Amino acid sequence: MGQWTVVFILQLHCFTTATGYQSSEFFPFYSPNDTNSFNDNAEFNSYPSVNHSNYRRQTSLNIVTSQQARLRITPSYLILGPRIIRPAQIVSVSITILRHEWNSMLVKALISNNDMAISAAEDLIMVNVPHTLKMRIPNNIRNGTYRLTIEGKLLTGERKFYNISQLIFEQKAVSILIQLDRPVYRHETVVQFRCIPIYPDLSGYFHTVDAYILGPSGHILRKWENQQTTAGIVSLEYPINDAPPEGVWSIKCRVMGYEAIKTFEIYEFYNRKFEVNVTVPYYLPIDTPGIGGIITANYTTGMGVLGHARIVVRARNMSIPFNPYLYPLADVELDRTTPSYRTEINDFNGVAGFFIPISAIRTFLPDLDGNEILITAVVHDPWWNETNNGTTIVSFYRPGVRLCFLGGPSMVFKPRMMFTTYIAAVNDDGTKYPPGSGRYIRIYTDTDRGQTQTPVDYMIDTSGIVKHKFLTPSDATVTFIRLRAELYDKNIKVPNSEDEQRAIRYLSPSNSYLQVTSTTETPRVGDFMLFRVNITQYVDFVYYHITSAGKLIFTNILSMDGAKQKTFDVGISRQMAPSAHLLVYYVRYDGEIVADCMNFHVDTSSITNHVNITINRRKDFTGNTIEVLAYASPQSYVAFAGLGLVQTRLFPPGNHISPVMIYDELYSFDRHSTTSFQHTWYSEINIASNRVFFSSQSYGYDAGSTFNSTGMQIFTDVNVQAIQTTCNQYGLFQCNDGLCYPLQLKCNGILDCRDGSDEVNCNISTTTVSQYDFTPLYLRLWPYWERELQLDFMWHQQFAYPDGRVQFRTTVPNAIATWVITALAVSRLTGFGVVNVPFIYEGTRQFFIRVEVPPIVRFGEQIGARVDVFNFQTYRIEALIILHASDHYRFINLDQNGIVSSYSPKLTDGDHHVLVTLYPNEVRRLYLPFVPIVAGEVEVMIEGITGVSRDFFREIIKVNYEGVRNYYHTPTVLSLNNLPRQVNEYDITVPQHFILPLSNVWDYVYGSATCEIFISGDVAGPYFLLGYDEWLNTDNLIQRTTAPSDAGVFDFAMMIYNLRYMLQGHGGRAFDQNKLLTVLTYANMEYQRFMAMYIDGDSNEPWRKGSFSQFGFSNETSVWITAWILMTLSDAVYPEWEEKGLYIDPNLRSDIVAFLLNIQQTNGSWAELTTIEDRNKFGYRLTNISGTYQLLNISLTAQVVIALQSNIDVRGIPAKFLTGAINRGKQWLEKHFRLIDDAFDMAIVTYALHITNSAEKDVAFSMLNLFKRMNENGIYYSNLNLPGMTKTWPNINPRFGPKPVPTNFEAHAVSATAFVVMVYTHRVKVKHAEQSVLWLQSMRNFIGGWSATYDSCIAQRAIVGYAVLRGFEITAYNIRINLTSSSLIDDDNSPVLIIDDNIIETQVRDIENVWGVVYIDGFGNGYALIQMHVGVNVEFDPRVRRPSYVPFSVDVQPWLSGRNFSTIDYHVCLSWRSENVNVLKASRSGTVMIEIQIPTGYRVEEKDLKIMIHNRNTRNLREAENWPGQINFGFEYIDFNPICFQFQAKRWIPVANISRYYEARAYEWFEPANMNRSIYTLRNLFALDICEVCGSYQCPYCPYYSPATVFIQSIALLICILFVTLYKHLDLVLFH
C-alpha cells in the first residue's frame, strides 16, 4: 500500500508541474517577497557530510522582488545583499540601478532586530554604476530576528522600491581552536589548554576571551572572564585533585557570544606493579594471513618483566559497546566457556612478538567482516607472584575500492560549454588507490537523447584523482547527462567500484547561457587569478561579484567589447579565504538574468605564518636537555606542545592542530553556500591525513539558484527564474528539475531524482568501512596504560625575536618515550600558522636510573632501595652507582656468602660505590641496602655516573618510631583584651624516664616523644597552619582520610571560613592577592572532591538530580549531605572570589534547591532517603505525641531550612517555590520545637528560626537554657556533662592538663554549642557567646579541628563569625609571648610576636626535652590561640590511649605466606557490640571507618580495593583505599552481625627487620570518640634479614645478585701476587 501511495504522490505532482514543461524548459511563477523561504531546512541540515566534496546547499531560494512595483520586462534595479550576519561583521550591499529614469537615486539600507535599528547606511546611486553600501555590525549582538530593509527614493522623495528580507543570524564571528596538552587525564594532574580565536582568513583575534571548565555534570567549575588575547592566544591551566569527578569534562571558550567546546576525559586510573600492553594493527582486511603483534610488560620504573606470558584471543560481542567501565571484561583465567584461541610464551623477558594465524581465529569467528576480536596478554611474574593483563581490539573489514565523483551525484551543465569533474579512486579504508600497471578509470557519458560519447580512459597517478573535462552537447533537446566511472585493474574491471554522476541542463527560457572558468589551479593570496567568461549571445557588459562566507568582497563590471569570450584577472585577497565564489551575470533585453558562478579554494600559504621546528641535541650530549629552535613570522607568539607517541596514536592527531581540522573549522563559515570540490585522504580508517581542493562549477540550475548558491540574496524587479512547486505543501522534497519525492527516498543510496539531488548531503561515505560499528581507537587500550597516557612535554609559549626565531632550552622528561612535538604561532601581521608535520623526537635518555624507596619507614627498619639502571646507548658501558654519604643513614654490609644479622648488621658510613656493566639497550636492577639512624625526615641520595652522562636521585623519606602513637592536646585561648599580662602553665604529661620500675615493659618508646607549641593570633585560628604551599584537608587538620564526600565539604569549608575572616578581620591586612589566589586554587580543588559525589540523575531516577551521596553511589542520596553542601556553597559565593578563581555555578545551587524542594514532605519536614550517617546528630528520634511515637526529623528539617534560607538568591524555576518551602519547614519546626529533648536539635532549630525570622525564635532561644552546662573551661550545650581539660592552681598561675580522651556525644556537643554561638552572633550579642567560644577552643583534639568533619566545620563557622564581630575591640594587635620549659635550664627560645602583619601566620616552637611543664608568659593587647601538641609512641596494648568504653569488636588476623613471608592475607571481622543498646542507646552505628596499618614495603593493589567496592561482596562496604602506611575501609554502618572481609598485601619494596607493632582502629566517622584502638603484632617479619627479603645486590641466591665484592677482592689479590712476583724478578736481575 505504501508503494502505491508513493507512486500516486509522484503522479500527482508530475501533473501539477506538467504545465511548466515546454521543450524541457520551466517558466515558473514565484511569489514576491517570500520571507518564509529564508529559513533553513532543518531536515537537510541534519545530514552532515562525511566527505566535504559531497556537501552543498539545498535550501529554498531567497529571491525578493519589490513590494510595490509590478513585474516589468524592462529592468529597474538589482541589489545583491547578504543572507547571513555575524557580530563585528562589515556587511556590504551591492546596488545597481538599471533604469535611466531613476538617475541619482537615494538608497538606504537598514539592518534591524525586532524593530530596533542595528546598523544603517545610505548613499546617492548613479545609473548603471554598481555601488556598495557598507554597514558595521556591533560586537555585542545576540540571537534574534534580524531583517534587512532596502529602500530607494528619488531626489523628489518618491519611493520607487522597498524591500524587507529576513536574515540568518550566526553568533560565530570567529573560529576558536582549543588545544589541550593531552587528550585524557587522571587524578593529580594539571589540565593545560589554549584558546586560539582566529578569523576565517586566519588572521588573529586580539581582544577578550572568556574560558570555562565544565565538569561531567555540566556545571561550571572554573571560569576566566575577559582574558586579554594581546598575543592572540590565551593559555590557562586547571589543577585536578586526587579524587575528581570522573567522566567527560568540557572546556568552553567564548568570543563575542560564540562558544567553542572541546571535551576531554578524566579517570582515576592507578599504576600497577607492572603494566601490560599489546601492540597490533587496529584494522585488518579479512584476507590477511594472520595477526602479528608485540607484547610489552614493564614495571613502574620501565624495566621489563621476566616471567611467562599467555595470549588469549576472543570474539567481541558487537551487540554492546566496548566500555569496560560499564561492562567489565570476563577474566580470561577463569572464563573457560567462551571460545578462544590461546598460546603461550614461556621465556618472556619484557617484550615478545607473536603471530596468530587467521585460520585459528576463524575457528570461533567464521565471519570476520565487520567484527572485532579481543587480544588479551596475561603476564605472570613468578618472583613477585604477580599477574597482570592488557587487552586490545583488532577490527576486520572487507577490502575494496570505490570511485567517487567529487562533485557528488548531482550537477548542472550548460550546452556548448565545458563540463569538468573529478573522480577519486579510494580504498575502503580511505587511503589512496595506488597506481599500477593496467590501473585506469574509464568514464562513460550518455544523455537522455541516447547520445553516447566514446569512453575515455585515465591512468591513475600518485594523486589518486583524475580530471574529466569535455564539451557538452549543443543539442537544445538534451536536458540530462549521465557520467559513469569504472575502475580497471590489469585491464579487468574491479567489481562494485563504479560511481555515477548526473547533470541537468541549466534552465533558461531563451536558451541563453554564461559560463565562467579559470586556468588558475591553485588560487593563492597575493596572486592574480585568471578567469574567462563565455556567453552565448552578445552583451555590452557583465556584472561580477566575489563573495566569501556570506560576505560581499568585490564588485565590478566587465566590458565584453563585442566578444562572446573575455579573460580578466582578479587579485586574490585575504578576505576571500578559505572559500570564495565568483558570481557573474548579465541582464537580457527582455529582463531575463543569465548567471553563473564558480567556487574556488583560496590558498593562504603565501601570507600564512609559517612555523617550523628544529631540535638541537648537540648542546647537551647527555640528553637531559635539548635546545628548541623554531621559526615563525617576526614578533609572533609561538606556542609549543609535546605528546607521547602512544597518545597521538590512540587520540589522533594528539594535541596537534592539523590542516584538516583547520579546514573543517574555517569552512563552517561558508556552510550556507556551495563550495569547491574537496576530497579528504585518510592515512587509515577514520584518521584524516590531508585534503585536496579543486575549483568547481556552479550547482545552480537557474539564475535564482545560482545567486542562492553563493550565500547571497538578490532584490530585483527582474524576472529571476526559480522553480516553484507545491512539494512543501504535501510534505515532499523537491528535485532540482521540479519533481517531488517523499522522505523515504531521501538518502536511500538510490538516485531516485533524475538529477540525483535526492542523494545530496547524505551521511553516506564512499567506502563500506564507515558502515561498520568499530570501537574508537582511544577505547581499545584496556586497562589504561598509566605510564604512557601521562606523557606530555614542552608546554611552552613565548614571543619570537625580531628575526622570527624562537630559541629556548627545556628539560626532557626522564621517561622512555617518543615525543610528537607541534607548534603554532599567531602574529598581528601574518595571522595564524601551525607546523605542517609535527616533529618526532626520540626523547629516551642514553643513561638514567630509576629508584624506588618507601615514603614512610619505621626507625630501625632496613631498606633495600631498588635501583634500575638503563643503558640506551649503542655500546657497552660501565656505570658507577653511588649511595652518597649521610649523617642520617648507613649502608648495610654483608659478610662472606651473604651472612648478615637481622637485628645488628654491619654498618658503614661514607659513600658506597657499585660498578655495573651494561650492554646496549640493557637494564640492570640492583638493591642498595641502608638503614636510617635518626627519626624524622631523611634525605636519600643515589647517583649514577657513566662516561657520557650522570643521573641523580634525591628523595625525602619520613622515619617514624616503632609502635602506636598517642597524642595529648592542650588548647587554650590567651586573652589579653582586659589584662596586660597572663601566664599559663602546661603539663606535658610524658614522664622523664621511659622505663617502668619492677616491670618488663616500658612506658613509651624512647626518643619518640615530641612536643610542639602552635601559636596563632585571634580566637579563630589557626588559619593556614601549613603555610600556603599545601591546602587544608581532613588529613592535616583532623588526621582523617579524604575519601567520603563530607571530607571534601570540610576541606572546602575550612578554607572558605578562613577566607571569610580575611575579608573582615585583622588578618586581611596581611593577606595579599598572591595568597588569595593560592587559597582559591586549593579551594577549587576541594570543590572537585565533593562534586565527584554529585548525582546528576538518570532516566530511571531523574528526581535525584541535584543531590549528593556520601560515597558516590548514585542510589544512596543523602539529604543531610546535600543540605550541608548547599549551605557551604552559599558561604563561598563572593564576587571577588569568582573573579579570582572560585566560581560557584548558580545553576548548581539551583539544581540542589530544586532537589530539596522536590523531596519535601507534605507536612513541611524533610526525611532522610538513605542510611543515617551521623547517628547522634541526625539519627532517628521518636517523640511522644499524644501517646504515639513519631519521627519528627527535627534536626534534618532545620538543616535544610538553614541551607535554603542561605540560598534565597537562587535563580530559575526553583526560586518561585523556595519561599513557600522555607515557610512550610519553619512552620513544622515552630509546631514541634517545644517537644525537643536533645541539645543539638534545640540549637540547630533555634538558629533556623532566627535566620528565618520566626515569631517563635525568642521562645526557642530561652529553651536553650535547658541544655546549658558549665565547667571551668566555659559554657557549652549538651545532653550530658562532658569531661574537659584539667585546670589546677599550683600557684597564682593556672596549670592546664591535656584534653581528656574524646567521649561519646563530644562532637554532638561541639556542634550544638557552635550553633548557639551563631545564634548569639545573629542576635548581635557576641559578648554573651565568649564563654562558649572559649569552651569550643578548649575541646580541640587536633591543631586544625575538633572531632570530626561536621562539628569542626560548624565550630569554625561560628568562631569566625564571632571573631569578625568582635574584631573592632582590638584596634591593633601587639602581643609578645615568652616560652620556657622546666626541662631546659638554658632555654634560648626566641619570643613569639603577634602583630597585624603576622596574625594569620601559625608560629611553631618545639620543646627539646619532652617532659615537665611549659610556661607561657604573654603580655600585650589582643587574643592568641595556644595549642600544645604532645605525641609519643607506645608498644604495649595497656599503654594505648583509648576511650574507656569500646563499642566495636575488631579482630585482625594476618596470615603470612610466600617466599619469606612476601604475602600477607588479612582476615578482618568487626561488629557492633550488643552492650551498645544500653550504653549508647543504639542498635547499630553510623558511618564507620576502620584503619589498618600494614608493614613497610608491602602494598595492596588499588585495583583489588576497587574490586572489593564494586563487587559488593562485603556487606555495607562503601570505601577501600590506600593511605600512607595503612589501608582504610569505610562502611555504611555496622550492626550486631559481624562483617568479615579479606585483603592481600604483597611485598613490593624489600624491607628487613620490620617493626612488630601495628594499629587497627575502628571508629564512628561522625563521633570518633566511639572507637576501638587495638594492636596486632607481626614478629616473623621482625626476624627477616636483608638477604631474606633480597634487599641487597650482595645477597647470593637472589635474582639480582652481583658478586662485585668478591670480584674486587680477587682483583686485589691478583695485583698483590703480580707485584710480589715482579719484585722478586727485579731483585733477581739486580743480584746478577
CSV table of C-alpha atoms in Angstrom, one decimal, residues 949-1077:
chain,number,residue,atom,x,y,z
A,949,SER,CA,76.1,11.2,31.5
A,950,ARG,CA,75.0,11.1,35.1
A,951,ASP,CA,71.7,10.9,36.9
A,952,PHE,CA,70.9,11.9,40.4
A,953,PHE,CA,68.1,10.7,42.6
A,954,ARG,CA,67.1,12.6,45.7
A,955,GLU,CA,64.1,11.6,47.9
A,956,ILE,CA,63.0,12.5,51.4
A,957,ILE,CA,61.5,9.7,53.4
A,958,LYS,CA,59.8,10.0,56.7
A,959,VAL,CA,61.1,7.9,59.5
A,960,ASN,CA,58.7,7.2,62.4
A,961,TYR,CA,59.3,5.4,65.6
A,962,GLU,CA,58.1,1.9,66.2
A,963,GLY,CA,54.8,1.3,67.9
A,964,VAL,CA,51.4,3.1,68.1
A,965,ARG,CA,51.3,6.9,68.6
A,966,ASN,CA,49.4,8.5,71.5
A,967,TYR,CA,48.5,12.2,71.2
A,968,TYR,CA,47.9,14.7,74.0
A,969,HIS,CA,46.4,18.0,73.1
A,970,THR,CA,46.1,21.1,75.2
A,971,PRO,CA,44.4,24.1,73.6
A,972,THR,CA,43.8,27.4,75.4
A,973,VAL,CA,43.0,31.0,74.5
A,974,LEU,CA,45.3,33.7,75.7
A,975,SER,CA,43.0,36.7,76.4
A,976,LEU,CA,44.9,40.0,76.7
A,977,ASN,CA,42.0,42.3,76.0
A,978,ASN,CA,41.4,43.3,79.6
A,979,LEU,CA,44.6,42.0,81.2
A,980,PRO,CA,48.1,43.4,80.3
A,981,ARG,CA,49.7,40.1,81.1
A,982,GLN,CA,48.8,36.4,81.5
A,983,VAL,CA,50.9,33.4,82.5
A,984,ASN,CA,49.8,29.9,81.8
A,985,GLU,CA,51.4,26.5,82.6
A,986,TYR,CA,51.0,23.4,80.5
A,987,ASP,CA,51.7,19.9,81.8
A,988,ILE,CA,53.5,17.8,79.2
A,989,THR,CA,52.2,14.5,80.7
A,990,VAL,CA,55.1,12.4,79.3
A,991,PRO,CA,57.4,11.2,82.1
A,992,GLN,CA,61.1,11.9,82.0
A,993,HIS,CA,62.0,8.2,82.2
A,994,PHE,CA,60.5,5.6,79.9
A,995,ILE,CA,61.5,2.6,82.0
A,996,LEU,CA,58.8,1.4,84.4
A,997,PRO,CA,60.2,0.2,87.8
A,998,LEU,CA,59.8,-3.5,88.5
A,999,SER,CA,58.3,-4.2,85.1
A,1000,ASN,CA,59.5,-5.9,81.9
A,1001,VAL,CA,57.6,-3.4,79.7
A,1002,TRP,CA,58.4,0.3,79.2
A,1003,ASP,CA,56.2,3.2,79.3
A,1004,TYR,CA,56.9,4.5,75.8
A,1005,VAL,CA,59.4,4.2,73.0
A,1006,TYR,CA,62.5,6.1,73.9
A,1007,GLY,CA,63.1,9.2,71.8
A,1008,SER,CA,59.6,9.1,70.2
A,1009,ALA,CA,58.2,11.9,72.3
A,1010,THR,CA,57.6,15.3,70.7
A,1011,CYS,CA,56.1,18.5,72.0
A,1012,GLU,CA,55.1,21.4,69.7
A,1013,ILE,CA,53.6,24.7,70.6
A,1014,PHE,CA,51.3,26.2,67.9
A,1015,ILE,CA,50.5,29.9,68.4
A,1016,SER,CA,48.2,31.9,66.2
A,1017,GLY,CA,46.5,35.3,66.6
A,1018,ASP,CA,42.9,36.0,67.5
A,1019,VAL,CA,40.4,33.3,68.6
A,1020,ALA,CA,39.5,31.9,65.1
A,1021,GLY,CA,42.9,30.4,64.3
A,1022,PRO,CA,44.9,28.6,63.2
A,1023,TYR,CA,44.2,29.7,59.7
A,1024,PHE,CA,46.6,28.2,57.2
A,1025,LEU,CA,48.8,26.2,59.6
A,1026,LEU,CA,50.9,24.6,56.9
A,1027,GLY,CA,51.5,27.8,55.1
A,1028,TYR,CA,50.4,28.4,51.5
A,1029,ASP,CA,52.2,25.5,49.8
A,1030,GLU,CA,49.6,23.0,50.9
A,1031,TRP,CA,45.9,23.2,51.2
A,1032,LEU,CA,43.8,22.3,54.2
A,1033,ASN,CA,42.2,18.9,54.3
A,1034,THR,CA,41.0,16.3,56.7
A,1035,ASP,CA,44.4,14.7,56.7
A,1036,ASN,CA,46.4,17.6,58.0
A,1037,LEU,CA,43.6,19.1,60.1
A,1038,ILE,CA,41.9,16.2,61.9
A,1039,GLN,CA,44.0,13.2,60.7
A,1040,ARG,CA,41.3,11.6,58.7
A,1041,THR,CA,41.0,10.2,55.2
A,1042,THR,CA,39.6,12.5,52.4
A,1043,ALA,CA,37.6,9.7,50.8
A,1044,PRO,CA,33.9,10.5,51.8
A,1045,SER,CA,32.1,13.5,50.3
A,1046,ASP,CA,31.8,15.2,53.7
A,1047,ALA,CA,35.6,15.3,53.8
A,1048,GLY,CA,35.6,17.4,50.7
A,1049,VAL,CA,33.0,19.7,52.1
A,1050,PHE,CA,35.0,20.0,55.3
A,1051,ASP,CA,38.2,20.9,53.4
A,1052,PHE,CA,36.4,23.3,51.2
A,1053,ALA,CA,34.5,25.0,54.1
A,1054,MET,CA,37.5,25.4,56.3
A,1055,MET,CA,39.4,27.4,53.7
A,1056,ILE,CA,36.2,29.4,52.9
A,1057,TYR,CA,35.7,30.3,56.5
A,1058,ASN,CA,39.3,31.3,56.9
A,1059,LEU,CA,39.0,33.5,53.8
A,1060,ARG,CA,35.8,35.0,55.4
A,1061,TYR,CA,38.0,36.0,58.3
A,1062,MET,CA,40.5,37.6,56.0
A,1063,LEU,CA,37.7,39.7,54.4
A,1064,GLN,CA,36.7,41.5,57.6
A,1065,GLY,CA,39.1,40.5,60.4
A,1066,HIS,CA,42.5,41.7,61.3
A,1067,GLY,CA,44.0,39.0,59.1
A,1068,GLY,CA,43.0,40.9,55.9
A,1069,ARG,CA,45.8,43.4,56.5
A,1070,ALA,CA,48.5,40.7,55.9
A,1071,PHE,CA,46.6,38.7,53.3
A,1072,ASP,CA,47.8,39.8,49.9
A,1073,GLN,CA,46.5,38.8,46.4
A,1074,ASN,CA,49.0,36.1,45.8
A,1075,LYS,CA,47.9,34.3,49.0
A,1076,LEU,CA,44.3,34.7,48.0
A,1077,LEU,CA,44.9,33.2,44.5
